[in-house]
Short mmCIF file of C-alpha atoms and ligand atoms in Angstrom, two decimals:
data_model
loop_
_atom_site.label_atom_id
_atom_site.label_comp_id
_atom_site.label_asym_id
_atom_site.label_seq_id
_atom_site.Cartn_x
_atom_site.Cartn_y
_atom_site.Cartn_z
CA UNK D 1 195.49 56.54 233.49
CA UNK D 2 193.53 58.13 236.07
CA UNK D 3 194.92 62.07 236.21
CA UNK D 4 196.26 63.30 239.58
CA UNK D 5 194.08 65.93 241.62
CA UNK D 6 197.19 67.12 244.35
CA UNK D 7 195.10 68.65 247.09
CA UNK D 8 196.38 69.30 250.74
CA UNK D 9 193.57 69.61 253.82
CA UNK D 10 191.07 69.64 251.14
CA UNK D 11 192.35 72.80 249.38
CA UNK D 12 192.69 72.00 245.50
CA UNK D 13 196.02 72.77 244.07
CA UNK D 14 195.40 72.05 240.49
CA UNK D 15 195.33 75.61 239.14
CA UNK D 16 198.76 75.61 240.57
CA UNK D 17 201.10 74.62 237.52
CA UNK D 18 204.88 74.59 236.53
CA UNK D 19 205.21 77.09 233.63
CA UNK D 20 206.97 74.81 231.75
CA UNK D 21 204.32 73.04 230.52
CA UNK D 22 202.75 75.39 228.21
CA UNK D 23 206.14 76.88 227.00
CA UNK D 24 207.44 73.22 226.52
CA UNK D 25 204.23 72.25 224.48
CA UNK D 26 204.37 75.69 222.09
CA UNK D 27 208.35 74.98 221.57
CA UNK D 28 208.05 71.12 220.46
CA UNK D 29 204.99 72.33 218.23
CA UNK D 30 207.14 74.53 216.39
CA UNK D 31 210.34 72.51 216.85
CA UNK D 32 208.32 69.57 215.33
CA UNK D 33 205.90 71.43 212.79
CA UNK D 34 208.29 70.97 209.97
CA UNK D 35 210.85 67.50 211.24
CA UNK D 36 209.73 65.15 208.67
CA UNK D 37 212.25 62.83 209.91
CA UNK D 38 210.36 62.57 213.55
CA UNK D 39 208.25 59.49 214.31
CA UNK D 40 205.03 61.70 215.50
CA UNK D 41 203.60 59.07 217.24
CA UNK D 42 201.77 59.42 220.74
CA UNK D 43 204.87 57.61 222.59
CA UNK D 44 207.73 59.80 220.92
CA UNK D 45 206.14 62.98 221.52
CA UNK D 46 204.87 62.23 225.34
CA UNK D 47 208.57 61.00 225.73
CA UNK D 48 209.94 64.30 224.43
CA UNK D 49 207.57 66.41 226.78
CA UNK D 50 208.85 64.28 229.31
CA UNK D 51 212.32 64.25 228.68
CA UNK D 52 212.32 68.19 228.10
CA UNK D 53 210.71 68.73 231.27
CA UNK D 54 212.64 66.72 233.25
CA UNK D 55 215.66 68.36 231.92
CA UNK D 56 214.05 71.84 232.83
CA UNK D 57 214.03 73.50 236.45
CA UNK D 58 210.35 73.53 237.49
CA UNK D 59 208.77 77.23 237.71
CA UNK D 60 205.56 76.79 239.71
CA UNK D 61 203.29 79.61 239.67
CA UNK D 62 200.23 80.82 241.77
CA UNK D 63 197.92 83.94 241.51
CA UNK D 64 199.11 85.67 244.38
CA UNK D 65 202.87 85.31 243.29
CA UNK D 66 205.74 84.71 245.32
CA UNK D 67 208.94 85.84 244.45
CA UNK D 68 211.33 82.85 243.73
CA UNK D 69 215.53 83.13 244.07
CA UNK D 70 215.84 81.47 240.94
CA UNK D 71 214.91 82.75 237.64
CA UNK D 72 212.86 80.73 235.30
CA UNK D 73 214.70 79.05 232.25
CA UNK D 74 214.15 81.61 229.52
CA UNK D 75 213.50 81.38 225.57
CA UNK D 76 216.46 80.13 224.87
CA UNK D 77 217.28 77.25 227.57
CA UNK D 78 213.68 75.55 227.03
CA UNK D 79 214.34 75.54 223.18
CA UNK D 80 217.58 74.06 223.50
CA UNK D 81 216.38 70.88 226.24
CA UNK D 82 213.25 70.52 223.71
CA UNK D 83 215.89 70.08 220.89
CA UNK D 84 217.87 67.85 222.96
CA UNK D 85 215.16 65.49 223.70
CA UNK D 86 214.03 65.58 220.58
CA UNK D 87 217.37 63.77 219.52
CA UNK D 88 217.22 61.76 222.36
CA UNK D 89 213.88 60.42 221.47
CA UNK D 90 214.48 60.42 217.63
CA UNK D 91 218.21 58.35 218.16
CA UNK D 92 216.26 55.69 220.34
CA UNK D 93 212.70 55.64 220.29
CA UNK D 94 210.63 53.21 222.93
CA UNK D 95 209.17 51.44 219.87
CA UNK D 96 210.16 48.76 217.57
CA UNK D 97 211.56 51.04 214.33
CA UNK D 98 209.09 51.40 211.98
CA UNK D 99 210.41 50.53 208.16
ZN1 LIG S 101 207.15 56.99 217.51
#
Protein backbone atom coordinates (compact mmCIF):
# COMPACT_ATOMS: atom_id res chain seq x y z
CA UNK A 1 0.00 0.00 0.00
CA UNK A 2 1.35 3.10 -1.27
CA UNK A 3 1.38 5.69 2.02
CA UNK A 4 -0.56 8.96 1.64
CA UNK A 5 1.51 12.34 1.28
CA UNK A 6 -1.79 15.01 2.06
CA UNK A 7 -0.40 18.20 0.60
CA UNK A 8 -2.57 21.32 -0.36
CA UNK A 9 -1.07 24.01 -3.18
CA UNK A 10 2.06 22.14 -2.86
CA UNK A 11 2.59 22.79 0.88
CA UNK A 12 3.37 19.31 2.64
CA UNK A 13 1.20 18.54 5.53
CA UNK A 14 2.74 15.38 6.72
CA UNK A 15 4.44 16.68 9.88
CA UNK A 16 0.93 17.57 10.71
CA UNK A 17 -0.39 14.49 12.83
CA UNK A 18 -3.38 13.50 15.14
CA UNK A 19 -1.84 12.90 18.62
CA UNK A 20 -3.49 9.91 18.93
CA UNK A 21 -1.31 7.97 17.14
CA UNK A 22 1.64 7.83 19.27
CA UNK A 23 -0.43 7.69 22.58
CA UNK A 24 -2.61 4.87 20.95
CA UNK A 25 0.60 2.88 19.89
CA UNK A 26 2.43 3.30 23.63
CA UNK A 27 -1.11 2.22 25.32
CA UNK A 28 -1.73 -1.12 23.15
CA UNK A 29 2.13 -1.85 23.76
CA UNK A 30 1.60 -1.94 27.30
CA UNK A 31 -2.04 -3.08 27.18
CA UNK A 32 -0.70 -6.03 25.04
CA UNK A 33 2.92 -6.60 26.57
CA UNK A 34 1.64 -9.18 28.95
CA UNK A 35 -2.18 -10.61 27.08
CA UNK A 36 -1.08 -14.03 26.36
CA UNK A 37 -4.49 -14.74 25.28
CA UNK A 38 -4.18 -12.04 22.20
CA UNK A 39 -3.60 -13.35 18.66
CA UNK A 40 -0.45 -10.83 18.00
CA UNK A 41 -0.67 -11.13 14.55
CA UNK A 42 -0.15 -8.14 11.99
CA UNK A 43 -4.11 -8.10 11.20
CA UNK A 44 -5.33 -8.10 14.97
CA UNK A 45 -3.09 -5.49 16.07
CA UNK A 46 -3.55 -3.01 12.85
CA UNK A 47 -7.34 -3.72 13.54
CA UNK A 48 -7.01 -2.65 17.18
CA UNK A 49 -5.05 0.64 16.19
CA UNK A 50 -7.75 1.11 13.94
CA UNK A 51 -10.59 0.41 15.91
CA UNK A 52 -9.09 2.53 18.95
CA UNK A 53 -8.60 5.38 16.79
CA UNK A 54 -11.65 5.46 15.24
CA UNK A 55 -13.30 5.35 18.54
CA UNK A 56 -11.06 8.39 19.66
CA UNK A 57 -11.74 12.21 18.78
CA UNK A 58 -8.86 13.23 16.48
CA UNK A 59 -6.34 15.89 18.15
CA UNK A 60 -4.35 17.30 15.22
CA UNK A 61 -1.42 19.23 16.10
CA UNK A 62 0.94 21.78 14.32
CA UNK A 63 4.08 23.74 15.51
CA UNK A 64 2.61 26.98 15.67
CA UNK A 65 -0.43 25.70 17.81
CA UNK A 66 -3.86 26.69 17.64
CA UNK A 67 -6.00 26.59 20.41
CA UNK A 68 -8.83 23.96 19.89
CA UNK A 69 -12.55 24.16 21.88
CA UNK A 70 -12.28 20.70 22.62
CA UNK A 71 -9.89 19.08 24.88
CA UNK A 72 -7.95 16.11 23.82
CA UNK A 73 -9.06 12.60 25.22
CA UNK A 74 -6.79 12.22 28.23
CA UNK A 75 -4.92 9.11 29.94
CA UNK A 76 -7.69 7.61 30.87
CA UNK A 77 -10.30 7.74 27.80
CA UNK A 78 -7.50 6.42 25.22
CA UNK A 79 -6.75 3.46 27.66
CA UNK A 80 -10.20 2.57 28.00
CA UNK A 81 -11.14 2.64 23.74
CA UNK A 82 -7.63 0.67 23.40
CA UNK A 83 -9.11 -1.91 25.91
CA UNK A 84 -12.30 -1.90 24.17
CA UNK A 85 -10.95 -2.71 20.87
CA UNK A 86 -8.84 -4.96 22.12
CA UNK A 87 -12.01 -7.13 23.04
CA UNK A 88 -13.52 -6.27 20.03
CA UNK A 89 -10.72 -7.63 18.01
CA UNK A 90 -9.91 -10.58 20.42
CA UNK A 91 -14.05 -11.73 20.47
CA UNK A 92 -13.97 -11.69 16.52
CA UNK A 93 -10.85 -11.57 14.83
CA UNK A 94 -10.74 -11.02 10.73
CA UNK A 95 -8.98 -14.41 10.51
CA UNK A 96 -9.93 -17.95 10.42
CA UNK A 97 -9.29 -19.01 14.43
CA UNK A 98 -6.18 -20.42 14.80
CA UNK A 99 -6.31 -23.95 16.94
ZN1 LIG B 1 -4.56 -12.48 14.66
Amino acid sequence: MQMYNPEVLGVSLRHIQNRQERRVCEVMTAELADDEDFCGCTLCIEDVYACAMSRLRAHYLHRVSIVLKRPPPNDLEIREEVCAAIEVVRLRPNHASVT
